[in-house]
CSV table of C-alpha atoms in Angstrom, one decimal:
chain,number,residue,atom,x,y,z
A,5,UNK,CA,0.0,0.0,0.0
A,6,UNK,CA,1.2,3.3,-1.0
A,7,UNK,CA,2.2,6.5,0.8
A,8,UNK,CA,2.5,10.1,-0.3
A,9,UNK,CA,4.4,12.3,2.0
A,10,UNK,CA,4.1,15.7,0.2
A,11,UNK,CA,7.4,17.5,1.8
A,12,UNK,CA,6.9,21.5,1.9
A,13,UNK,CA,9.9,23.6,2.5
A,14,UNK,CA,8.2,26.6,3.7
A,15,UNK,CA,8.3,30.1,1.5
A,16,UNK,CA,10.2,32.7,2.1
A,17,UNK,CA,10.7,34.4,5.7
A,18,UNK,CA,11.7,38.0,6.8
A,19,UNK,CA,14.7,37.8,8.3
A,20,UNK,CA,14.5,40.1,11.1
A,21,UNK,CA,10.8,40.4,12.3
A,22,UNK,CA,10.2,38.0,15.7
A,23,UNK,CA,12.3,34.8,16.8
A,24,UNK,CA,12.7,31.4,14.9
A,25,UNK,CA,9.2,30.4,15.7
A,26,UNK,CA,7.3,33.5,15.0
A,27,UNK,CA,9.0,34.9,11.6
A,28,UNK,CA,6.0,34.4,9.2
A,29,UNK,CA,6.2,34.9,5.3
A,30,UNK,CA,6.9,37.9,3.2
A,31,UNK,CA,5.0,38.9,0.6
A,32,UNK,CA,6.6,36.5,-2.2
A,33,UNK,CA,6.2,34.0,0.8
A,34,UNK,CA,2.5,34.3,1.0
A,35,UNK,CA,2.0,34.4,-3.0
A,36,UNK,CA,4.2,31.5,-3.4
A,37,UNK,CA,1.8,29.6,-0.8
A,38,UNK,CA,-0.9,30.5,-2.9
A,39,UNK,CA,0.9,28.8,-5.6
A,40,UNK,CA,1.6,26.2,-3.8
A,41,UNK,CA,-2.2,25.6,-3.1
A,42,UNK,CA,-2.8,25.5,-6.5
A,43,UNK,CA,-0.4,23.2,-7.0
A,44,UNK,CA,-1.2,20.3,-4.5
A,45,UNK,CA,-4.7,20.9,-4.7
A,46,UNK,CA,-5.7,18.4,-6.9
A,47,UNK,CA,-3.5,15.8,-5.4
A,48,UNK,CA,-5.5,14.4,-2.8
A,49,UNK,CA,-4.1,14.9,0.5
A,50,UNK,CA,-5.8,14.4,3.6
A,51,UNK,CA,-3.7,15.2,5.9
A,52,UNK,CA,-1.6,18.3,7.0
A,53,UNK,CA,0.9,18.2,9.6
A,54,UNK,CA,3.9,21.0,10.3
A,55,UNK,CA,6.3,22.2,11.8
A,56,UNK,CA,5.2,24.4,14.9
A,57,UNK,CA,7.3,26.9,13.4
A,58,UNK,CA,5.3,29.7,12.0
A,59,UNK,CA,6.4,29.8,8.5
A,60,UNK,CA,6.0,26.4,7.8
A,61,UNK,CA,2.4,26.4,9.1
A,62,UNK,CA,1.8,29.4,6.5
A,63,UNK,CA,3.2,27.7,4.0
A,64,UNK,CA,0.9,24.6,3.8
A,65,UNK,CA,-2.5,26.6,6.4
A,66,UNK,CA,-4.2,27.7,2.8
A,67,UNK,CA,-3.7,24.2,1.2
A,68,UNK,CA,-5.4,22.5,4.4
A,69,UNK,CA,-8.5,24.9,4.7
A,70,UNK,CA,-9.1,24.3,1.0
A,71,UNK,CA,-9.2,20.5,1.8
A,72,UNK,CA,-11.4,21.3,5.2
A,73,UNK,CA,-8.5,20.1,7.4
A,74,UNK,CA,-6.9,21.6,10.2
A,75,UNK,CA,-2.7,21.7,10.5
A,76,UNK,CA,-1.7,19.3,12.8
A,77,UNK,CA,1.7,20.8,14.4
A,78,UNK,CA,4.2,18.6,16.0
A,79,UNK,CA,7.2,20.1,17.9
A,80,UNK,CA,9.8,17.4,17.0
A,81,UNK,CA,9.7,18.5,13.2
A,82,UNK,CA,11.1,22.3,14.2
A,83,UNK,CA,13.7,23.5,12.3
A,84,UNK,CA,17.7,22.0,13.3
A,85,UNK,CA,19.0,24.2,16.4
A,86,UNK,CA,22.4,25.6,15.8
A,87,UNK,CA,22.4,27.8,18.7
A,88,UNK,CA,20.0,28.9,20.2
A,89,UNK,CA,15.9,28.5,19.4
A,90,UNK,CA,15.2,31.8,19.8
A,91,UNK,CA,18.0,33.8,17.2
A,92,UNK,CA,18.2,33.1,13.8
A,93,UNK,CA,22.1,32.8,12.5
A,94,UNK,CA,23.4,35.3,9.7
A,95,UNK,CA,24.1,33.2,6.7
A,96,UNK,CA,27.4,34.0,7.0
A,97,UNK,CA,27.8,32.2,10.3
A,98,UNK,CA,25.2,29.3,9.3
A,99,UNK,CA,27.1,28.1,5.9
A,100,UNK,CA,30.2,27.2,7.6
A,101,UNK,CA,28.7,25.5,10.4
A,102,UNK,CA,26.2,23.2,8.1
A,103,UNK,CA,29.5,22.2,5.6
A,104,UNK,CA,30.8,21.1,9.1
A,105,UNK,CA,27.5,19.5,9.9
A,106,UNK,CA,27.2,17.6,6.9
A,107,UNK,CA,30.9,16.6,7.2
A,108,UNK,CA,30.5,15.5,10.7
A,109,UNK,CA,26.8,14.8,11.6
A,110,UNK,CA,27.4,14.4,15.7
A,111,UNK,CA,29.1,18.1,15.3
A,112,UNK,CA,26.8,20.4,17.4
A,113,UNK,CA,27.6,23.9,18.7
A,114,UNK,CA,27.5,24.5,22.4
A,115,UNK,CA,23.5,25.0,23.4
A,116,UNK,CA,22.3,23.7,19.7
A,117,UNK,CA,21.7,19.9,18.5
A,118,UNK,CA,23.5,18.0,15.8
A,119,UNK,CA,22.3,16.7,12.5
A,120,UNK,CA,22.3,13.1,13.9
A,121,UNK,CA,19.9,14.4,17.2
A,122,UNK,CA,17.5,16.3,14.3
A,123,UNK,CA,17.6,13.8,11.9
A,124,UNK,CA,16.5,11.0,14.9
A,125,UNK,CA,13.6,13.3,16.1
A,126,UNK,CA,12.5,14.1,12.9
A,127,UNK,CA,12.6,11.0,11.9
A,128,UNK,CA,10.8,9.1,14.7
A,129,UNK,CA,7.8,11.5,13.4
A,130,UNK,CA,7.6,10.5,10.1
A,131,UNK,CA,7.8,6.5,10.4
A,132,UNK,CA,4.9,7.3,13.0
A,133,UNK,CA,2.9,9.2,10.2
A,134,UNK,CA,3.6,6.9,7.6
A,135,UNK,CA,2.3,4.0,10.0
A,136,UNK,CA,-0.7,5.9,11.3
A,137,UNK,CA,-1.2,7.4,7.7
A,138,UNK,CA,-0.4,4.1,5.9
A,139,UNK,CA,-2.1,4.3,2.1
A,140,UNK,CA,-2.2,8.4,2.7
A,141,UNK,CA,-1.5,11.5,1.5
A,142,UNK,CA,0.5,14.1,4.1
A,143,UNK,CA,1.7,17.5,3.4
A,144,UNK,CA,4.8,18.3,5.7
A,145,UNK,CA,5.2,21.9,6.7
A,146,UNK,CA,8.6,21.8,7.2
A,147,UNK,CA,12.3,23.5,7.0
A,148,UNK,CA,15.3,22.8,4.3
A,149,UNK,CA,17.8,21.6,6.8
A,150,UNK,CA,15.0,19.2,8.6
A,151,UNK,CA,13.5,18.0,5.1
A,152,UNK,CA,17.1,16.9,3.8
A,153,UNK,CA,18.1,15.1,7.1
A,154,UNK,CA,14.7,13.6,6.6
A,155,UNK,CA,15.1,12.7,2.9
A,156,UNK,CA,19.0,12.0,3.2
A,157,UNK,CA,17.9,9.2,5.9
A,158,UNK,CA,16.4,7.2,3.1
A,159,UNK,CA,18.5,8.3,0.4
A,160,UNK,CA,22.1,9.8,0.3
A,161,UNK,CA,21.9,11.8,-2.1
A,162,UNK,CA,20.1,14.0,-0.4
A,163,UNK,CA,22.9,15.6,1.6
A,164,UNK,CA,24.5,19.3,1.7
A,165,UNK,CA,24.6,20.0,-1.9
A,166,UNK,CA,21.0,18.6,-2.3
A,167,UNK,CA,20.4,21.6,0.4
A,168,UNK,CA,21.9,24.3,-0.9
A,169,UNK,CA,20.3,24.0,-4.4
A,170,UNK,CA,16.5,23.6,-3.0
A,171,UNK,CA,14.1,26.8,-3.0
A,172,UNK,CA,12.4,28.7,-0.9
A,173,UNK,CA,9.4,27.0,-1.2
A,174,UNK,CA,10.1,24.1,-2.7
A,175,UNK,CA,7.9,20.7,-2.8
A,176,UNK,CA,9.4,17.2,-3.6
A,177,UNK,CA,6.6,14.2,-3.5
A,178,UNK,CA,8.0,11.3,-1.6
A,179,UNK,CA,6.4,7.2,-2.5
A,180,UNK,CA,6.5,4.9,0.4
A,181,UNK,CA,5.4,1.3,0.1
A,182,UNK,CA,5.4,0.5,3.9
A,183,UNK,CA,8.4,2.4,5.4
A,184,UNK,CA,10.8,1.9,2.1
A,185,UNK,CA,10.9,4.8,-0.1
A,186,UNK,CA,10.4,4.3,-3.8
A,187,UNK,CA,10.2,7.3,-4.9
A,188,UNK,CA,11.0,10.8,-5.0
A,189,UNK,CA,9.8,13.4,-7.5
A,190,UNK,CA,10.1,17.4,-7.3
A,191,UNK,CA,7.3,19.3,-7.8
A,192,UNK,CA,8.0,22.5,-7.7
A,193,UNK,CA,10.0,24.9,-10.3
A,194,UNK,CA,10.2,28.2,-9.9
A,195,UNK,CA,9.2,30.7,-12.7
């Protein structure tokens, strides 16, 4: 029996307004989740579940109301902590530290976790929702650090250089027979 997980890398989020959890969308970030609606609206999900971050929860909130279904959030698919929760890392700082990352997946700064501690958490979620879900279709809200550990589990190719060319959105379809991946297929391309 098949399984659609529906990954959704959120849209794109103002860098300065509010902490990691409350940054919502900017303007391209709300029209490209209005796209994104479009998009995945004739594909038959039933089920919507996030990241309790803000601008994942945009991302995928239009999608969900259009299919009369609420976002269920879940706390272990947040975004990787580098540092600290609460501050979002200039990209300066953050591209060094997720070469290292990738390079050495129990690296972790002092007070943030490591890819292999987000990649365990985040993973634990989705074998739950592809048992509970089995023969479903899910959306993830999610992040593009958190969706590549998540892919990269299954597959590794998806690793750094996956990460640094994905979008902002960005939507790849994910086939499960059971808990085996068959099949991943992007969805989204950017105008």
């Amino acid at each position: 029996m098949e399984t659609f997980i529906y990954m959704v890398r959120h849209g794109e989020s103002p860098k300065t307004e509010g902490n990691e959890r409350t940054r919502g969308l900017t303007d391209k970030g709300k029209s490209d989740a209005y796209r994104i609606t479009e998009l995945l609206k004739g594909e038959g999900i039933g089920v919507f579940v996030s990241s309790p971050y803000q601008r994942a929860i945009l991302t995928i909130q239009e999608l969900a109301r259009c299919s009369g279904q609420e976002v269920l959030v879940f706390e272990d698919l947040k975004e990787r902590i580098f540092l600290n929760e609460d501050h979002r890392m200039p990209d300066e700082e953050l591209f060094p530290l997720l070469d290292k990352s990738f390079s050495d997946p129990n690296f972790a700064l002092q007070g943030g976790e490591s890819n292999t501690i987000c990649q365990n958490r985040s993973i634990a979620v989705l074998k739950e929702l592809l048992k509970t879900y089995r023969g479903q279709k899910v959306a993830l809200g999610t992040h593009g650090a958190v969706m590549t550990l998540m892919m990269g589990y299954y597959d590794k190719q998806y690793d750094l250089n996956f990460l640094l060319h994905t979008s902002k959105p960005d939507v790849y379809r994910m086939k499960f027979n059971g808990q085996e991946l068959i099949e991943v297929k992007r969805l989204w391309y950017t105008p």
